[in-house]
Short mmCIF file of C-alpha atoms and ligand atoms in Angstrom, two decimals:
data_model
loop_
_atom_site.label_atom_id
_atom_site.label_comp_id
_atom_site.label_asym_id
_atom_site.label_seq_id
_atom_site.Cartn_x
_atom_site.Cartn_y
_atom_site.Cartn_z
CA MET A 1 4.75 22.63 28.96
CA ARG A 2 4.95 18.38 27.37
CA ILE A 3 8.43 16.26 27.72
CA PHE A 4 8.86 13.46 25.87
CA SER A 5 11.97 11.09 25.85
CA GLY A 6 13.00 7.97 24.68
CA ILE A 7 15.48 5.64 26.78
CA GLN A 8 17.32 2.59 24.81
CA PRO A 9 16.26 -0.77 26.85
CA THR A 10 19.76 -1.66 28.67
CA GLY A 11 20.50 -2.78 32.09
CA ARG A 12 24.14 -0.82 31.72
CA LYS A 13 23.14 2.69 32.40
CA HIS A 14 26.46 4.34 33.68
CA LEU A 15 27.03 7.50 35.62
CA GLY A 16 26.93 9.73 32.79
CA ASN A 17 23.06 7.81 31.60
CA TYR A 18 22.41 8.70 34.74
CA LEU A 19 23.30 12.74 35.38
CA GLY A 20 22.46 13.28 32.36
CA ALA A 21 19.10 11.56 31.51
CA ILE A 22 17.72 10.11 34.15
CA VAL A 23 18.32 12.40 37.01
CA GLN A 24 16.97 15.03 33.77
CA TYR A 25 13.96 12.90 33.46
CA VAL A 26 12.85 12.20 37.57
CA GLU A 27 13.17 16.50 37.65
CA GLY A 28 10.81 16.69 34.62
CA GLN A 29 7.99 15.27 36.38
CA ASP A 30 8.18 18.68 38.21
CA ARG A 31 8.44 20.48 35.36
CA GLY A 32 5.50 19.71 33.37
CA GLU A 33 3.27 16.35 32.20
CA ALA A 34 6.20 14.16 31.58
CA ILE A 35 6.28 11.24 28.76
CA TYR A 36 8.90 8.60 28.81
CA CYS A 37 9.27 5.73 27.10
CA ILE A 38 11.53 2.27 26.32
CA VAL A 39 12.67 1.93 22.87
CA ASP A 40 12.07 -1.63 22.27
CA LEU A 41 11.43 -1.02 18.53
CA HIS A 42 14.45 1.04 18.16
CA ALA A 43 16.29 -1.79 19.98
CA THR A 44 15.26 -4.29 16.86
CA THR A 45 17.67 -2.40 14.19
CA VAL A 46 20.38 -3.73 15.06
CA ALA A 47 21.66 -7.31 15.66
CA TYR A 48 19.60 -8.12 19.22
CA GLU A 49 17.91 -11.64 21.24
CA PRO A 50 14.57 -11.46 21.49
CA VAL A 51 15.07 -12.87 25.06
CA ARG A 52 17.19 -10.19 26.13
CA LEU A 53 15.68 -7.79 24.58
CA ARG A 54 12.62 -8.12 26.32
CA GLN A 55 14.78 -8.72 30.20
CA ARG A 56 16.63 -5.01 29.34
CA THR A 57 13.01 -3.36 29.00
CA LEU A 58 12.24 -4.63 32.61
CA ASP A 59 15.80 -3.71 33.63
CA THR A 60 15.34 -0.26 32.09
CA ALA A 61 11.88 0.05 33.83
CA ALA A 62 13.07 -1.19 37.16
CA ILE A 63 16.34 1.19 37.16
CA LEU A 64 14.12 4.19 36.02
CA LEU A 65 11.05 3.29 38.78
CA ALA A 66 14.07 3.05 41.40
CA ALA A 67 15.67 6.28 39.91
CA GLY A 68 12.10 8.24 40.88
CA LEU A 69 10.32 7.93 37.85
CA ASP A 70 6.42 8.03 40.01
CA PRO A 71 3.82 6.41 37.50
CA ALA A 72 1.42 8.94 39.54
CA ARG A 73 3.03 11.79 38.11
CA CYS A 74 4.51 10.85 34.69
CA ILE A 75 3.76 8.29 31.81
CA LEU A 76 6.72 5.37 31.36
CA PHE A 77 5.71 2.45 29.08
CA ARG A 78 7.18 0.47 25.84
CA GLN A 79 7.32 1.73 22.72
CA GLY A 80 5.69 -2.09 20.88
CA ASP A 81 2.94 -1.86 23.83
CA VAL A 82 1.60 1.69 22.23
CA HIS A 83 0.98 0.70 18.00
CA GLU A 84 0.20 4.20 17.07
CA HIS A 85 4.24 4.78 16.89
CA THR A 86 4.88 2.41 13.52
CA GLU A 87 1.81 4.21 11.99
CA LEU A 88 2.71 6.81 12.50
CA CYS A 89 6.44 6.58 11.19
CA TRP A 90 5.44 5.22 7.93
CA LEU A 91 2.59 8.40 7.46
CA LEU A 92 5.67 10.28 8.44
CA CYS A 93 8.03 8.64 5.55
CA SER A 94 5.73 10.83 3.22
CA VAL A 95 7.47 13.74 4.47
CA THR A 96 10.89 12.45 5.30
CA ALA A 97 13.75 13.30 2.55
CA LEU A 98 15.35 9.67 1.65
CA GLY A 99 18.59 11.85 1.45
CA GLU A 100 19.01 13.28 4.23
CA LEU A 101 18.30 9.63 6.39
CA ASN A 102 21.30 8.47 4.39
CA ARG A 103 23.77 11.40 5.64
CA MET A 104 22.88 10.93 9.28
CA HIS A 105 26.07 10.63 11.18
CA GLN A 106 24.38 7.44 13.71
CA PHE A 107 23.43 6.07 10.46
CA ARG A 108 26.56 5.81 8.99
CA ASP A 109 28.41 4.79 12.04
CA LYS A 110 25.98 2.20 12.96
CA SER A 111 25.62 0.95 9.55
CA ALA A 112 29.77 0.66 9.66
CA VAL A 113 30.10 -1.83 12.11
CA GLN A 114 27.00 -4.21 11.03
CA ARG A 115 28.52 -7.60 10.79
CA GLU A 116 25.45 -9.04 8.86
CA LEU A 117 22.64 -7.40 7.88
CA VAL A 118 22.63 -3.58 7.54
CA SER A 119 18.85 -3.39 8.44
CA ALA A 120 16.01 -1.16 6.95
CA GLY A 121 14.89 -0.21 10.37
CA LEU A 122 18.44 1.46 10.77
CA LEU A 123 17.82 4.12 7.56
CA PHE A 124 14.41 4.76 9.51
CA TYR A 125 15.38 5.02 13.23
CA PRO A 126 14.81 8.40 13.06
CA VAL A 127 11.48 8.30 10.97
CA LEU A 128 10.62 6.02 13.94
CA GLN A 129 12.00 8.66 16.73
CA ALA A 130 10.16 11.71 15.08
CA ALA A 131 7.31 9.41 15.62
CA ASP A 132 7.91 8.97 19.32
CA VAL A 133 8.10 12.28 20.42
CA LEU A 134 5.25 13.98 16.88
CA ALA A 135 2.27 11.64 18.36
CA TYR A 136 2.25 13.11 21.59
CA ARG A 137 2.81 16.60 20.69
CA ALA A 138 5.80 16.98 22.82
CA GLU A 139 7.60 20.24 23.06
CA GLU A 140 10.58 19.47 24.73
CA VAL A 141 13.03 16.26 24.52
CA PRO A 142 15.62 16.52 27.13
CA VAL A 143 18.37 14.14 25.14
CA GLY A 144 21.97 14.15 24.83
CA GLU A 145 24.44 16.36 22.11
CA ASP A 146 24.53 12.90 20.26
CA GLN A 147 20.44 13.29 19.43
CA ARG A 148 21.25 16.75 17.85
CA GLU A 149 20.45 15.38 13.68
CA HIS A 150 17.39 13.41 14.87
CA LEU A 151 15.96 16.17 17.07
CA GLU A 152 16.56 18.24 13.61
CA LEU A 153 15.27 15.93 11.20
CA MET A 154 12.35 15.33 13.43
CA ARG A 155 11.43 19.71 13.32
CA ASP A 156 12.03 19.18 9.74
CA VAL A 157 9.44 16.22 9.57
CA ALA A 158 6.86 17.74 11.22
CA THR A 159 7.35 21.63 9.69
CA ARG A 160 7.20 19.79 6.70
CA PHE A 161 4.22 18.04 7.80
CA ASN A 162 2.42 20.98 8.40
CA ALA A 163 2.92 22.44 5.31
CA ARG A 164 2.31 20.38 3.43
CA PHE A 165 -1.36 19.06 5.00
CA PRO A 166 -2.43 22.21 6.61
CA THR A 167 -5.88 22.11 8.56
CA PRO A 168 -7.85 24.87 8.97
CA GLY A 169 -8.39 24.71 12.58
CA SER A 170 -6.29 22.15 14.21
CA PRO A 171 -4.35 23.02 16.97
CA ARG A 172 -1.05 25.48 17.50
CA SER A 173 1.43 24.31 18.54
CA ALA A 174 3.03 25.74 20.99
CA THR A 175 5.98 27.10 19.28
CA GLY A 176 3.81 29.88 17.31
CA GLY A 177 3.30 27.85 13.97
CA GLU A 178 -0.04 26.56 13.58
CA GLY A 179 -0.67 22.83 12.06
CA THR A 180 -1.33 19.45 13.40
CA LEU A 181 2.26 18.53 14.35
CA VAL A 182 3.88 20.09 16.80
CA VAL A 183 8.34 20.94 16.63
CA PRO A 184 9.75 20.15 19.52
CA GLU A 185 12.49 21.73 20.74
CA HIS A 186 15.86 20.35 21.81
CA ARG A 187 16.66 20.38 25.45
CA ILE A 188 20.83 19.38 26.27
CA PRO A 189 21.59 18.41 29.60
CA THR A 190 24.64 20.05 30.44
CA VAL A 191 25.84 17.68 33.30
CA ALA A 192 25.36 14.41 30.78
CA ALA A 193 27.81 16.00 27.79
CA ARG A 194 30.66 16.42 31.12
CA VAL A 195 30.88 13.04 32.64
CA ARG A 196 34.24 11.45 31.46
CA ASP A 197 35.60 8.41 31.53
CA LEU A 198 37.16 7.56 35.31
CA GLN A 199 40.92 5.93 33.07
CA GLU A 200 40.59 8.22 30.32
CA PRO A 201 39.33 12.06 31.62
CA GLU A 202 39.86 13.26 27.64
CA ARG A 203 36.62 11.01 26.59
CA LYS A 204 33.34 11.01 27.62
CA MET A 205 31.94 7.98 29.57
CA SER A 206 30.30 5.70 27.35
CA THR A 207 28.51 1.91 27.07
CA THR A 208 30.73 1.51 23.81
CA GLY A 209 34.34 2.02 23.85
CA GLY A 210 35.09 3.30 27.29
CA SER A 211 37.14 1.69 29.75
CA GLU A 212 35.57 -1.17 32.09
CA GLN A 213 37.49 0.53 34.63
CA GLY A 214 36.79 3.74 34.06
CA THR A 215 32.72 3.34 33.55
CA VAL A 216 30.93 3.44 36.69
CA TYR A 217 26.98 2.06 36.19
CA VAL A 218 24.32 2.45 38.38
CA LEU A 219 23.66 -0.64 39.59
CA ASP A 220 27.45 -1.73 40.23
CA GLU A 221 27.98 -2.33 44.18
CA PRO A 222 29.14 0.42 46.61
CA ASP A 223 32.36 -1.72 46.74
CA ALA A 224 33.29 -1.68 42.93
CA ILE A 225 32.37 2.10 42.52
CA VAL A 226 35.27 2.56 45.12
CA LYS A 227 37.43 0.99 43.88
CA LYS A 228 36.48 2.26 40.16
CA PHE A 229 37.53 5.84 41.45
CA LYS A 230 40.48 4.90 43.51
CA ARG A 231 42.49 4.09 40.80
CA ALA A 232 40.44 7.15 38.88
CA VAL A 233 43.58 8.67 36.66
CA THR A 234 43.88 12.13 38.05
CA ASP A 235 46.90 14.75 36.94
CA SER A 236 49.94 16.28 38.05
CA GLY A 237 50.71 18.27 40.57
CA ASN A 238 48.42 18.22 44.10
CA GLU A 239 45.89 21.11 44.06
CA LEU A 240 41.86 20.59 44.18
CA HIS A 241 40.68 22.80 41.84
CA ARG A 242 39.21 22.46 37.80
CA ALA A 243 41.75 23.57 35.33
CA PRO A 244 41.96 22.80 31.35
CA ASP A 245 45.20 20.91 32.16
CA LYS A 246 43.85 18.76 35.19
CA PRO A 247 40.71 16.77 32.97
CA GLY A 248 41.35 13.88 35.28
CA VAL A 249 40.34 16.76 38.37
CA SER A 250 38.02 18.62 37.38
CA ASN A 251 35.80 15.07 36.18
CA LEU A 252 35.76 14.07 39.91
CA ILE A 253 35.01 17.41 41.36
CA GLU A 254 32.07 18.25 39.13
CA ILE A 255 30.85 14.40 39.51
CA MET A 256 30.60 15.60 43.46
CA ALA A 257 29.02 19.09 42.59
CA ALA A 258 25.99 16.79 40.21
CA VAL A 259 25.45 13.79 42.76
CA ARG A 260 25.50 16.58 45.51
CA GLY A 261 23.17 19.09 43.74
CA MET A 262 26.16 22.11 44.29
CA THR A 263 28.30 23.95 42.18
CA PRO A 264 31.61 23.13 41.66
CA GLU A 265 33.40 25.95 42.86
CA GLN A 266 31.60 24.78 46.56
CA VAL A 267 32.87 21.26 46.14
CA GLU A 268 35.93 22.94 45.88
CA ALA A 269 35.40 25.16 48.81
CA ASP A 270 34.80 22.47 50.65
CA LEU A 271 37.81 20.71 49.32
CA ALA A 272 39.66 23.13 51.02
CA GLY A 273 41.00 21.36 54.12
CA ALA A 274 41.80 17.81 51.97
CA ARG A 275 45.43 16.65 51.84
CA GLY A 276 45.73 16.10 47.84
CA TYR A 277 44.64 13.23 45.27
CA GLY A 278 43.97 10.43 47.76
CA ASP A 279 41.88 12.57 49.43
CA LEU A 280 39.32 13.46 46.21
CA LYS A 281 39.33 10.36 45.07
CA VAL A 282 37.44 8.98 48.26
CA ALA A 283 35.10 11.92 48.38
CA ALA A 284 34.16 11.42 44.96
CA ALA A 285 33.33 7.80 45.73
CA GLU A 286 31.33 7.82 49.10
CA ALA A 287 29.55 10.88 46.96
CA VAL A 288 28.52 8.55 44.25
CA VAL A 289 27.91 5.78 46.65
CA GLU A 290 25.23 7.70 48.58
CA ALA A 291 23.59 8.81 45.70
CA LEU A 292 23.46 5.16 43.53
CA ALA A 293 23.22 2.78 46.92
CA PRO A 294 19.52 3.50 47.25
CA VAL A 295 18.77 2.99 43.45
CA ARG A 296 20.77 -0.05 42.98
CA GLU A 297 18.44 -1.33 46.28
CA ARG A 298 14.98 -0.57 45.18
CA TYR A 299 15.88 -1.81 41.41
CA LEU A 300 16.69 -5.29 42.87
CA GLU A 301 13.68 -5.12 45.13
CA LEU A 302 11.29 -4.41 42.01
CA ARG A 303 13.42 -6.38 39.42
CA GLY A 304 12.36 -9.52 41.44
CA ASP A 305 8.66 -9.04 40.73
CA GLU A 306 8.43 -8.94 36.49
CA ALA A 307 4.26 -9.11 36.77
CA ALA A 308 4.52 -6.06 38.82
CA LEU A 309 6.86 -4.22 35.87
CA GLU A 310 4.51 -5.42 33.30
CA GLN A 311 1.96 -4.17 34.82
CA ALA A 312 3.39 -0.61 35.21
CA LEU A 313 4.02 -0.24 32.02
CA ALA A 314 0.66 -1.77 30.60
CA ALA A 315 -0.65 1.36 32.79
CA GLY A 316 1.85 3.49 31.35
CA ALA A 317 0.73 2.75 27.86
CA GLU A 318 -3.23 2.92 28.33
CA LYS A 319 -2.29 6.53 29.13
CA ALA A 320 -0.20 6.85 26.49
CA ARG A 321 -2.63 5.84 23.62
CA VAL A 322 -5.36 7.97 24.89
CA ILE A 323 -2.48 10.49 23.69
CA ALA A 324 -1.29 9.17 20.66
CA ARG A 325 -4.98 7.80 19.24
CA GLU A 326 -6.13 11.14 19.25
CA THR A 327 -2.83 12.92 17.39
CA LEU A 328 -2.70 9.91 14.56
CA ALA A 329 -6.99 10.30 14.10
CA ASP A 330 -5.62 14.25 13.22
CA VAL A 331 -2.72 12.62 11.35
CA ARG A 332 -4.81 10.56 9.19
CA GLU A 333 -7.18 12.95 8.43
CA ALA A 334 -5.16 15.42 6.81
CA MET A 335 -3.66 12.87 4.52
CA GLY A 336 -6.99 11.83 3.84
CA VAL A 337 -5.58 8.11 5.09
CA GLY A 338 -9.02 6.07 6.08
CA PRO A 339 -12.82 7.06 5.87
CA PRO A 340 -13.46 11.61 6.48
CA ARG A 341 -13.25 11.20 10.93
CA ALA A 342 -17.08 11.30 11.74
CA ARG A 343 -17.47 14.18 14.44
N1 LIG B 1 17.54 7.45 19.97
C1 LIG B 1 17.56 7.86 21.35
C2 LIG B 1 18.87 7.21 21.78
O1 LIG B 1 19.36 6.47 21.73
C3 LIG B 1 16.61 7.46 22.05
C4 LIG B 1 15.22 7.67 21.67
C5 LIG B 1 14.24 6.93 20.60
C6 LIG B 1 14.53 9.00 21.73
N2 LIG B 1 12.92 7.58 20.42
C7 LIG B 1 13.29 9.19 21.74
C8 LIG B 1 15.04 10.05 22.32
C9 LIG B 1 12.28 9.90 21.26
C10 LIG B 1 14.06 11.12 22.64
C11 LIG B 1 12.98 11.45 21.95
O2 LIG B 1 19.19 7.90 23.32
#
């Protein structure tokens, strides 16, 4: 099973990102051949600072390594290092419908808030994302619900490519189709969908639009985490169990369950002796600090050595390229681009 996912370069990863994406990435290393890409090229589609982009990419690499990605058991690399992504993006444009790109919700939302320029890159963002995954013939893509449309598009693109450019004797896709490209499956982590803002438990924890006090960052100091939990909004009543009309309490219980690797029912059973919401907040804060503090410490260590991070990314890119190069040769051959492939 080959797994591929891409992650935006930012140092502001929050608890929702951690439980929903990063922890899943770490687990992916045991389930299959895991390939993870820090998408610096995608980050250039909206206004950005070049110096910051480099820093954020290293921040992200350090967070992922600190959380448990192991370069010996996965491929971790920077998108911009592997030129096959941009080439494949262009080649896939020939089987991508402009109308579909125009209709993407993320394109509509993001273009609506750009002040200076709505770049063509923003429109082509999903094609580059398709190239990311298809270059590795990945079978599974663990990303959030918000990426559903992009996943559907890449499945359409792969299917259309295989139909438009059939090649006898090309590798069979894991999903039973036949063709140069593998049609990937979406895998939506269930936890990510559930982590809510501590101040506004009706909404998802998010980097954009959430409350600062209600958003717990992976790199927050333990004290800051405790404060945020102590100020968490709870609900009326005092029973320590989940209920539809208790979004605040449900959130705390589910967060505890996720960081401890338990079921929410087990957490509720453990809380039987607790006295009200104050105890719940303290218990949740402790559980989260216990999970994040070691990540933060390792992060600080790793982030201090930029040369080592660059080296790790370069080694990852080397491994990624070996796979992507092979796909590109097949794609060019199928499309009649460049000279015929030497056999
Ligand atoms: N668009 C994704 C996000 O914002 C990031 C991404 C880029 C990605 N390329 C990818 C995710 C390929 C999965 C596969 O989260």
